Tab-separated table of C-alpha atoms in Angstrom:
chain	number	residue	atom	x	y	z
A	1	MET	CA	0.032	-0.019	0.002
A	2	THR	CA	1.444	3.360	-1.038
A	3	SER	CA	1.730	5.979	1.734
A	4	ILE	CA	-1.304	8.271	2.071
A	5	PHE	CA	0.952	11.259	1.224
A	6	LYS	CA	2.285	9.685	-1.952
A	7	ARG	CA	-1.290	9.122	-3.091
A	8	ALA	CA	-2.310	12.631	-2.293
A	9	LEU	CA	0.660	14.369	-3.877
A	10	GLY	CA	1.064	12.076	-6.894
A	11	GLY	CA	3.998	13.088	-9.094
A	12	ASP	CA	4.770	16.031	-6.885
A	13	PHE	CA	5.940	13.703	-4.117
A	14	SER	CA	9.266	13.235	-5.946
A	15	ARG	CA	9.816	16.979	-5.971
A	16	MET	CA	10.250	17.034	-2.205
A	17	HIS	CA	13.645	17.011	-0.585
A	18	PRO	CA	14.772	13.316	-0.247
A	19	ARG	CA	14.677	13.514	3.587
A	20	LEU	CA	11.121	14.719	3.436
A	21	GLN	CA	10.258	11.995	0.954
A	22	ARG	CA	11.543	9.392	3.384
A	23	ARG	CA	9.697	10.997	6.304
A	24	TYR	CA	6.346	11.107	4.495
A	25	ASP	CA	6.697	7.610	2.999
A	26	VAL	CA	5.735	5.860	6.233
A	27	SER	CA	2.998	3.287	5.639
A	28	VAL	CA	1.541	0.093	7.098
A	29	THR	CA	3.167	-1.873	4.198
A	30	ASP	CA	6.524	-0.256	4.779
A	31	GLY	CA	6.253	-1.030	8.506
A	32	ARG	CA	8.096	2.063	9.675
A	33	ALA	CA	7.155	4.922	11.955
A	34	CYS	CA	8.904	8.334	12.095
A	35	VAL	CA	9.570	9.842	15.516
A	36	GLY	CA	11.078	13.289	15.727
A	37	THR	CA	12.650	15.110	18.632
A	38	GLY	CA	13.850	18.693	18.808
A	39	VAL	CA	13.234	22.138	20.223
A	40	MET	CA	10.586	24.723	19.246
A	41	THR	CA	12.274	28.075	19.556
A	42	HIS	CA	8.974	29.813	20.162
A	43	VAL	CA	5.527	28.591	21.039
A	44	TRP	CA	3.087	31.485	21.235
A	45	HIS	CA	-0.563	32.590	21.223
A	46	ALA	CA	-2.548	35.788	21.310
A	47	GLY	CA	-3.675	36.582	24.852
A	48	PHE	CA	-7.427	36.627	24.077
A	49	THR	CA	-7.318	33.048	22.868
A	50	ARG	CA	-6.169	31.442	26.121
A	51	PRO	CA	-9.652	30.479	27.429
A	52	PHE	CA	-10.441	28.741	24.110
A	53	LEU	CA	-6.977	27.090	24.067
A	54	LEU	CA	-7.591	25.786	27.603
A	55	LEU	CA	-10.882	24.334	26.472
A	56	GLY	CA	-9.237	22.687	23.445
A	57	ALA	CA	-6.371	21.326	25.497
A	58	GLN	CA	-8.866	19.018	27.295
A	59	ARG	CA	-9.023	17.084	24.023
A	60	ASN	CA	-5.398	17.649	22.985
A	61	ILE	CA	-6.291	20.467	20.483
A	62	LEU	CA	-3.682	23.253	20.376
A	63	VAL	CA	-1.598	24.385	23.342
A	64	PRO	CA	-2.613	27.067	26.009
A	65	GLU	CA	0.900	27.925	27.249
A	66	GLN	CA	3.697	29.945	25.645
A	67	GLY	CA	7.465	29.432	25.798
A	68	ARG	CA	10.825	29.594	24.161
A	69	GLN	CA	13.284	26.771	23.630
A	70	VAL	CA	10.557	24.198	24.293
A	71	PRO	CA	11.476	20.443	24.068
A	72	PHE	CA	9.322	18.907	21.386
A	73	THR	CA	8.461	15.431	19.968
A	74	ILE	CA	6.367	14.422	17.040
A	75	GLU	CA	5.206	10.793	16.569
A	76	ASN	CA	4.076	9.640	13.092
A	77	TYR	CA	2.777	6.052	13.333
A	78	PRO	CA	0.917	4.422	10.419
A	79	TYR	CA	-1.863	1.934	11.384
A	80	VAL	CA	-5.214	0.618	10.136
A	81	ASP	CA	-8.079	2.252	12.006
A	82	SER	CA	-11.332	0.593	13.114
A	83	TYR	CA	-12.941	1.586	9.761
A	84	GLY	CA	-10.270	-0.198	7.672
A	85	ARG	CA	-8.498	3.074	6.596
A	86	GLU	CA	-4.764	3.560	6.699
A	87	ALA	CA	-4.136	6.380	9.182
A	88	VAL	CA	-1.022	8.234	10.255
A	89	THR	CA	-0.696	9.784	13.695
A	90	PHE	CA	0.589	13.334	14.154
A	91	VAL	CA	1.013	13.506	17.975
A	92	ARG	CA	2.971	16.574	18.939
A	93	SER	CA	4.195	16.983	22.554
A	94	PHE	CA	5.530	20.090	24.110
A	95	ASP	CA	7.277	20.394	27.485
A	96	LEU	CA	5.990	23.681	28.762
A	97	GLY	CA	6.462	23.082	32.454
A	98	ARG	CA	3.818	20.387	32.053
A	99	ARG	CA	3.465	18.120	29.068
A	100	ARG	CA	0.998	19.335	26.468
A	101	ARG	CA	-0.157	17.413	23.401
A	102	PHE	CA	-1.551	18.523	20.096
A	103	ASP	CA	-3.043	15.424	18.445
A	104	ALA	CA	-4.182	14.731	14.867
A	105	THR	CA	-4.697	11.757	12.658
A	106	MET	CA	-4.568	11.874	8.872
A	107	VAL	CA	-6.213	9.605	6.357
A	108	TYR	CA	-6.440	9.522	2.580
A	109	ASP	CA	-9.763	10.879	1.214
A	110	PRO	CA	-10.482	9.231	-2.141
A	111	ILE	CA	-13.338	11.711	-2.799
A	112	ARG	CA	-10.983	14.689	-2.898
A	113	ASN	CA	-7.860	12.718	-3.735
A	114	GLY	CA	-6.301	14.491	-0.732
A	115	ILE	CA	-5.679	14.262	2.950
A	116	LEU	CA	-8.436	14.426	5.605
A	117	GLU	CA	-7.252	15.358	9.094
A	118	TYR	CA	-9.073	14.486	12.321
A	119	VAL	CA	-8.058	16.830	15.149
A	120	GLY	CA	-7.832	16.050	18.865
A	121	SER	CA	-7.860	12.905	21.011
A	122	HIS	CA	-11.521	12.140	20.103
A	123	GLN	CA	-11.535	13.180	16.440
A	124	HIS	CA	-14.435	15.582	17.115
A	125	VAL	CA	-13.138	17.968	14.405
A	126	SER	CA	-12.153	17.164	10.791
A	127	VAL	CA	-10.624	19.353	8.113
A	128	ASP	CA	-9.515	18.981	4.567
A	129	LEU	CA	-5.797	19.620	3.932
A	130	ASP	CA	-4.312	21.100	0.809
A	131	LEU	CA	-0.665	19.793	0.292
A	132	GLN	CA	1.778	21.614	-1.941
A	133	VAL	CA	5.488	21.144	-2.577
A	134	ASP	CA	7.394	24.356	-2.870
A	135	GLU	CA	10.260	25.293	-5.193
A	136	ARG	CA	12.872	24.303	-2.586
A	137	GLY	CA	11.402	20.811	-1.929
A	138	GLY	CA	9.546	21.861	1.289
A	139	LEU	CA	6.004	20.734	2.118
A	140	THR	CA	3.133	23.052	2.885
A	141	PHE	CA	-0.148	22.142	4.472
A	142	ARG	CA	-3.129	24.499	4.342
A	143	THR	CA	-6.493	23.786	6.073
A	144	GLY	CA	-9.871	24.141	4.481
A	145	GLY	CA	-13.201	24.305	6.240
A	146	PHE	CA	-13.569	22.730	9.678
A	147	ARG	CA	-16.404	20.326	10.608
A	148	LEU	CA	-17.660	19.230	14.023
A	149	HIS	CA	-18.700	15.644	14.820
A	150	GLU	CA	-20.337	15.034	18.173
A	151	ARG	CA	-22.832	12.161	18.768
A	152	TRP	CA	-25.706	12.702	16.311
A	153	LEU	CA	-24.394	16.221	15.257
A	154	SER	CA	-22.179	16.652	12.204
A	155	CYS	CA	-21.913	20.110	10.749
A	156	ARG	CA	-19.591	22.609	9.137
A	157	LEU	CA	-18.248	25.216	11.519
A	158	PRO	CA	-18.672	28.847	10.467
A	159	LYS	CA	-15.457	30.699	9.626
A	160	ALA	CA	-16.284	33.281	12.285
A	161	VAL	CA	-15.452	30.774	15.015
A	162	THR	CA	-12.563	28.944	13.411
A	163	GLY	CA	-9.186	29.754	11.981
A	164	SER	CA	-7.003	28.499	9.158
A	165	ALA	CA	-3.652	26.809	9.662
A	166	LEU	CA	-0.562	27.015	7.572
A	167	VAL	CA	2.222	24.495	8.149
A	168	ARG	CA	5.608	24.681	6.432
A	169	GLU	CA	8.094	21.900	6.751
A	170	SER	CA	11.540	21.724	5.175
A	171	TYR	CA	14.936	20.100	5.550
A	172	ASP	CA	18.091	22.125	6.324
A	173	ASP	CA	21.016	20.317	4.814
A	174	GLU	CA	23.606	22.417	6.463
A	175	ALA	CA	22.157	21.942	9.952
A	176	GLY	CA	21.100	18.353	9.256
A	177	GLU	CA	17.551	18.803	10.729
A	178	PHE	CA	13.925	19.366	9.778
A	179	ARG	CA	12.444	22.784	10.236
A	180	ILE	CA	8.804	23.516	10.913
A	181	GLU	CA	6.687	26.623	11.306
A	182	VAL	CA	2.951	26.509	12.121
A	183	THR	CA	0.645	29.548	12.173
A	184	VAL	CA	-3.060	29.525	12.903
A	185	SER	CA	-4.909	32.651	11.882
A	186	HIS	CA	-8.420	34.105	12.017
A	187	SER	CA	-9.752	35.983	8.976
A	188	LYS	CA	-10.629	39.079	11.029
A	189	LEU	CA	-8.421	38.859	14.111
A	190	GLY	CA	-5.169	37.751	12.397
A	191	PRO	CA	-2.581	35.182	13.682
A	192	PHE	CA	-3.459	33.839	17.093
A	193	PHE	CA	-1.420	30.666	17.657
A	194	GLY	CA	1.756	29.136	16.350
A	195	TYR	CA	5.148	27.550	16.877
A	196	ARG	CA	8.432	27.156	15.030
A	197	GLY	CA	11.648	25.220	15.491
A	198	ALA	CA	13.659	22.241	14.355
A	199	PHE	CA	13.875	18.518	14.972
A	200	GLN	CA	15.710	15.347	13.959
A	201	VAL	CA	14.079	12.003	13.327
A	202	GLU	CA	14.561	8.329	13.817
A	203	TYR	CA	12.631	5.506	12.176
A	204	VAL	CA	10.950	2.794	14.258
A	205	ASP	CA	10.249	-0.774	13.131
A	206	ILE	CA	6.566	-1.281	13.817
A	207	ALA	CA	6.812	-5.067	13.445
A	208	GLU	CA	9.279	-5.069	16.320
A	209	HIS	CA	7.980	-2.342	18.508
A	210	GLY	CA	4.308	-2.011	17.544
A	211	VAL	CA	2.097	1.101	17.584
A	212	PRO	CA	1.862	2.599	21.078
A	213	ALA	CA	-1.744	2.825	22.310
A	214	THR	CA	-0.860	6.277	23.624
A	215	VAL	CA	-0.666	7.785	20.125
A	216	ARG	CA	-3.939	6.397	18.854
A	217	PRO	CA	-7.142	8.461	19.280
A	218	ARG	CA	-9.462	7.522	22.085
A	219	ARG	CA	-12.324	7.617	19.691
A	220	GLU	CA	-12.390	7.228	15.883
A	221	GLU	CA	-14.677	9.058	13.543
A	222	VAL	CA	-15.731	8.010	10.057
A	223	ARG	CA	-17.713	11.098	9.104
A	224	ARG	CA	-15.829	13.550	6.952
């Protein structure tokens, strides 16, 4: 089975930096996970957002603290979810005096021929992702509209109460590390959350070590 990112990017996958190609080629068939460790030089948010970030943190959505030189890990494990879809975890952990997590799970969406992201520990929120490879071989993620799934309710969230995220990831050959910058913005209020920094990765043999239960969502959602 081809990785979900290869399927979504098609021929553009080969335009990425070779280190990014390896990182985003994790799949169940390949049997490898990618675990990154590093430091975020700045984790920040606009002051007015803290109550909302505290609420989201209860389900591992965004981070309500700020800091500099913050130890960071990202765990990308491929697995087959309870609906038979290949999924890849994006579990980001920040050491901000206490450990905070920002969880997401990505699956391939055959309807859009793209990536569908479920956000949080219970996958209550889903969003379409637009992936693009830039002229330097970096990878950019942009979010589309957000949707809420809770019990019988499934609806699109109005833009007035959501933001849009821009994620840029690249590889620095000179430093020998991946660089990442994330910015979440509101159409009227401007940027309100983000982080940036660098990390290195190692690859984990899933057949030998398995997929930790701690990185999988507590609840899985099939609605898109």
